[in-house]
Coordinates of C-alpha atoms in Angstrom, one line a residue:
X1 CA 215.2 173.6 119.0
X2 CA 214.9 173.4 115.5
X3 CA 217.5 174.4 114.1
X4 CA 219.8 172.0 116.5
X5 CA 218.6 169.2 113.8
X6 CA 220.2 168.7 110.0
X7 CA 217.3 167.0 109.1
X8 CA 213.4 166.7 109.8
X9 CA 210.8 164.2 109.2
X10 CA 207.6 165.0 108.4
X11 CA 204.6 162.5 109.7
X12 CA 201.6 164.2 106.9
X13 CA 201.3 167.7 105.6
X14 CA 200.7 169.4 108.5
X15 CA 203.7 168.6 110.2
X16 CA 205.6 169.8 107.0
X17 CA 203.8 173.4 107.2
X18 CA 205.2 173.0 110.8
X19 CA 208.6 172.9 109.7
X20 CA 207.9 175.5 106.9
X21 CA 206.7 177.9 109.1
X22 CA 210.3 177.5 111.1
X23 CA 212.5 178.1 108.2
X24 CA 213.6 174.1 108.2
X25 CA 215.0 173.8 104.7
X26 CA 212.5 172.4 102.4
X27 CA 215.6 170.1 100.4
X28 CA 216.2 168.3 104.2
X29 CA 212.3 167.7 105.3
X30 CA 211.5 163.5 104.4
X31 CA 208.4 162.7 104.4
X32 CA 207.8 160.0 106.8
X33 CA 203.7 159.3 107.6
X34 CA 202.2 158.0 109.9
X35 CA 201.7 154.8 109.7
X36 CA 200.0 151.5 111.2
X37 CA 200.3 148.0 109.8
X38 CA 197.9 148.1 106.9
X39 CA 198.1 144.3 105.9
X40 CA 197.5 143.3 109.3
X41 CA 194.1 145.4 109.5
X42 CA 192.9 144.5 105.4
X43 CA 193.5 141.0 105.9
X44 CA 191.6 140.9 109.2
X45 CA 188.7 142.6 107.1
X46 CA 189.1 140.4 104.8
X47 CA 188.5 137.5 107.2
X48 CA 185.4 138.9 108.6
X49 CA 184.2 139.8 105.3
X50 CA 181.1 137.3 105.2
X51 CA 180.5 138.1 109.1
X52 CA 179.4 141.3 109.4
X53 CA 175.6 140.3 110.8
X54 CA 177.1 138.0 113.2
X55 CA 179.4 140.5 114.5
X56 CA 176.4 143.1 114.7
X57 CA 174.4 141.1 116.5
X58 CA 177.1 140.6 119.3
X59 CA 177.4 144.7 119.6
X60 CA 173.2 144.7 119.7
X61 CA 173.6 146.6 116.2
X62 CA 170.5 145.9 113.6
X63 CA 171.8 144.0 110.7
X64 CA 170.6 146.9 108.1
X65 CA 171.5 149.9 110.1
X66 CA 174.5 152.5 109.0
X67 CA 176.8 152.3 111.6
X68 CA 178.5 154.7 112.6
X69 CA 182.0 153.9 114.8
X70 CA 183.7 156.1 117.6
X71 CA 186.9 154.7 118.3
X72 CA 189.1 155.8 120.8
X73 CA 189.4 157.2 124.4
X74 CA 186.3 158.5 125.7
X75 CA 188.3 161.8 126.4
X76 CA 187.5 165.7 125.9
X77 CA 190.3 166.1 123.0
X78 CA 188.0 163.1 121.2
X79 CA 185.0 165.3 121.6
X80 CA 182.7 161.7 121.7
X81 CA 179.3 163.7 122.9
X82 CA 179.7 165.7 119.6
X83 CA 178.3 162.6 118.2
X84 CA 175.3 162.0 120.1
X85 CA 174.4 165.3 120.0
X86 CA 174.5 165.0 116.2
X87 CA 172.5 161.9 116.2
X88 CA 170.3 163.8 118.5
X89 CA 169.5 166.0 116.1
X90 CA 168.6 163.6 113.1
X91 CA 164.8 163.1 112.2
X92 CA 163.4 160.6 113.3
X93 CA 163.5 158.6 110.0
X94 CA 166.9 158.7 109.6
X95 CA 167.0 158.1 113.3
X96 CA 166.1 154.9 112.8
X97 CA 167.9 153.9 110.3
X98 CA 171.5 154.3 111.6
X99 CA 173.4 152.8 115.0
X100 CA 176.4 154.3 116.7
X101 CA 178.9 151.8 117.6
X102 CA 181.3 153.2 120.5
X103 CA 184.7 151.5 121.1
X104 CA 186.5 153.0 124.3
X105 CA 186.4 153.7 127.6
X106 CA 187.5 156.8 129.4
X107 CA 186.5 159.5 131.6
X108 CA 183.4 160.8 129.3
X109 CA 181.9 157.1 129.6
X110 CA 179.1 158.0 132.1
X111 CA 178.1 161.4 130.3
X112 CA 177.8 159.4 126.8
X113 CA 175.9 157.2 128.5
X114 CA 173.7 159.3 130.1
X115 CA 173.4 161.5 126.8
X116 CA 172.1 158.6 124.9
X117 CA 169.6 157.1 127.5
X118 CA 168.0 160.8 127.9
X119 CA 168.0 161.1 123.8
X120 CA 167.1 157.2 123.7
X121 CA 169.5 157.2 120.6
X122 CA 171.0 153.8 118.9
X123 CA 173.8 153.6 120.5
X124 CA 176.1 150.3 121.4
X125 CA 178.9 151.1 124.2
X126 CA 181.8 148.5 123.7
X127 CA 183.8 149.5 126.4
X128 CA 187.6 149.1 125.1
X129 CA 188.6 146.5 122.5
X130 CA 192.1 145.5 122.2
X131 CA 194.1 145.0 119.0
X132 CA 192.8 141.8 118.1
X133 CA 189.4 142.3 118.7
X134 CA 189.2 146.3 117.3
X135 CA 188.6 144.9 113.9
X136 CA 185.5 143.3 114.9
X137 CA 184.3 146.9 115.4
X138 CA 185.5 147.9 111.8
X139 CA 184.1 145.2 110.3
X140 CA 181.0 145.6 112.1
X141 CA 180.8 149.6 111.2
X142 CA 180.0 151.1 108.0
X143 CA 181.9 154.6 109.1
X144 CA 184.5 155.8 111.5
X145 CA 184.1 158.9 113.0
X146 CA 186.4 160.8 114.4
X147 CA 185.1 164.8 115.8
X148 CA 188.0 165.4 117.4
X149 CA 189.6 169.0 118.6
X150 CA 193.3 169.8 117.7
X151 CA 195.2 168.0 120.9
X152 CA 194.5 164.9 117.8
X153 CA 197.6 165.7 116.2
X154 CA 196.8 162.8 113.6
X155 CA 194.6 159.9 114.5
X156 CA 195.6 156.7 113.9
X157 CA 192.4 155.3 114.1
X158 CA 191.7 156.9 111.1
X159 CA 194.3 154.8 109.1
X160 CA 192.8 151.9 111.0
X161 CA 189.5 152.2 109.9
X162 CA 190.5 152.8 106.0
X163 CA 192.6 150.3 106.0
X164 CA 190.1 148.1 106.5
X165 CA 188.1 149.5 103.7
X166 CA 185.8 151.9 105.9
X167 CA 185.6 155.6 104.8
X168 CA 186.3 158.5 108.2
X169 CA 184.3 161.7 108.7
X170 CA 186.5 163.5 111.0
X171 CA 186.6 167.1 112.6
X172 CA 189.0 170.1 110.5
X173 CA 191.2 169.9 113.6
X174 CA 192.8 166.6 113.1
X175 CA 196.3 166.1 111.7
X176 CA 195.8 163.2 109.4
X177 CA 192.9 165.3 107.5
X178 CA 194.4 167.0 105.0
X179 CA 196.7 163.5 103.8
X180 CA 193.6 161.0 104.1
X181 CA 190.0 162.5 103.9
X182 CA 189.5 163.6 100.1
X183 CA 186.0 165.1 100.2
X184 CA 183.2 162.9 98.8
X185 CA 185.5 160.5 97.8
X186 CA 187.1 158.8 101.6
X187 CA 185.4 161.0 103.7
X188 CA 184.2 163.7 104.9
X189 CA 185.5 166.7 107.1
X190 CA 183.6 169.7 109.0
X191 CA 184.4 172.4 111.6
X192 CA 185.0 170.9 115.2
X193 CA 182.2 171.5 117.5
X194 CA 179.9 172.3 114.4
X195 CA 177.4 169.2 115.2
X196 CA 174.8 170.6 112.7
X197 CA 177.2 170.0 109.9
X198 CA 178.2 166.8 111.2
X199 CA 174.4 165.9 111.8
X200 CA 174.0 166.4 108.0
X201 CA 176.9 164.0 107.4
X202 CA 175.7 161.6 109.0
X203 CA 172.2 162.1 107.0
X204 CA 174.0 161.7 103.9
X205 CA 175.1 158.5 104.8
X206 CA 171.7 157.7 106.2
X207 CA 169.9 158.3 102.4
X208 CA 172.8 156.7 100.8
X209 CA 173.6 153.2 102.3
X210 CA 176.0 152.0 99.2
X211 CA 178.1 155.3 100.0
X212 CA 179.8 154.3 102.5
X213 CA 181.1 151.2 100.8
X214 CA 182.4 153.3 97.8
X215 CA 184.2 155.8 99.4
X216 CA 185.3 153.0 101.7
X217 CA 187.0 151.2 98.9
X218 CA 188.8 154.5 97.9
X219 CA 190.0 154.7 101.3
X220 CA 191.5 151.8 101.4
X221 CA 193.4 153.2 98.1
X222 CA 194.5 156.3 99.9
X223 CA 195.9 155.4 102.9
X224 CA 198.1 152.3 101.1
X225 CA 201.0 155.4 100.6
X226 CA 200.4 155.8 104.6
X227 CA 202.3 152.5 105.5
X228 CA 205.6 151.2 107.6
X229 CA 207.5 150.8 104.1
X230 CA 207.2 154.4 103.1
X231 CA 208.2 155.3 106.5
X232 CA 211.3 153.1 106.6
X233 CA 211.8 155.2 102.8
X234 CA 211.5 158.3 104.0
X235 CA 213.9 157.7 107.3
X236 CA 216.4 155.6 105.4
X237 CA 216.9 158.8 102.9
X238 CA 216.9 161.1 105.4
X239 CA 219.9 159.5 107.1
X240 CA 221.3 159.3 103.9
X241 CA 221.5 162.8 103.0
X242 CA 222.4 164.1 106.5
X243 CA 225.4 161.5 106.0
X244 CA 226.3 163.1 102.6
X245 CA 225.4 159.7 101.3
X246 CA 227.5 157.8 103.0
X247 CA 225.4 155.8 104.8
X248 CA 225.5 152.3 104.2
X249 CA 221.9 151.2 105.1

């Protein structure tokens, strides 16, 4: 299939390994990432910037908490209970001092819900936001998180969240990892399914409130090479080279 195409774009890294592992010729792979509209999601931050009490409050979230944000389909791939369970097993003092905020619906809905009545965790259920009320959620959130198993191939929400100046703590198994989470410094990554690990991430953030905000502002940083204009780049050279440069666009 492959080899039926004179040139390939390449969405992050992990789709160029993809192409590397298939002999594609490294001189006719673009990079093109994956990309959402990251002016549209800073400037909504921006706007909420001074309202980020107000906007707790309306999700039931304490105002000093470190919140934590799953956002997504409430679906196996997204591995939401991962989570909880992590949550669940946080002592108590950092227990109560962080609040999940989930933003989805799908299939797993009940189950999370039963999982956090039966640990009585700090959890908020948001059922599904739509596009102009997701970045109510970010700007109400400290941290996304994203424990995902490898059917996330990148995980837009990711670029979502950092563009709106929030850091991600995602699984190894999602695409966008190895082009947006730099350890310590946007992020954090562990092994999916490990929940200790991920339980110990989420301490981190716990002891260290003013963490989330620095690596947040790096994110922001990071994913600004993610966007629609270095996509448009990379497919407006590719076409150019597959037309020998003749290409007038």
């Amino acid at each position: 299939l492959l080899r039926q195409y004179a040139g390939w774009l390449a969405i992050g890294s992990a789709n160029r390994e993809f192409y590397r592992f298939h002999n594609c010729s490294e001189a006719r792979i673009f990079s093109a990432p994956y990309a959402v509209d990251n002016d549209f999601f800073a400037a909504q931050a921006a706007a909420r910037a001074g309202r980020r009490n107000e906007l707790r409050a309306a999700f039931g979230i304490p105002a000093e908490a470190v919140v934590f944000l799953f956002a997504g389909k409430l679906e196996e791939k997204k591995r939401p209970a991962d989570l909880l369970a992590a949550v669940a097993c946080l002592p108590a003092d950092l227990k109560s001092r962080i609040h999940v905020l989930v933003a989805g619906e799908g299939p797993l809905r009940d189950e999370c819900e039963r999982l956090a009545r039966a640990g009585n965790l700090p959890v908020s259920f948001a059922g599904f936001l739509n596009q102009s009320r997701l970045p109510d959620a970010y700007a109400a959130a400290d941290v996304l998180v994203l424990p995902s198993d490898a059917g996330e191939t990148w995980g837009l929400v990711v670029n979502e969240a950092m563009a709106s100046g929030r850091p991600a703590i995602v699984s190894r198994a999602v695409g966008c990892r190895a082009d947006l989470v730099v350890e310590m410094e946007t992020g954090r990554s562990f092994e999916c399914g490990d929940v200790a690990t991920l339980a110990d991430v989420l301490g981190g953030y716990a002891r260290d409130p003013e963490r989330a905000a620095r690596e947040g502002r790096a994110a922001a940083q990071r994913v600004a090479a993610f966007g629609v204009a270095a996509a448009a780049a990379g497919i407006v050279a590719a076409v150019q080279r597959v037309a020998g440069g003749s290409c007038a666009c």
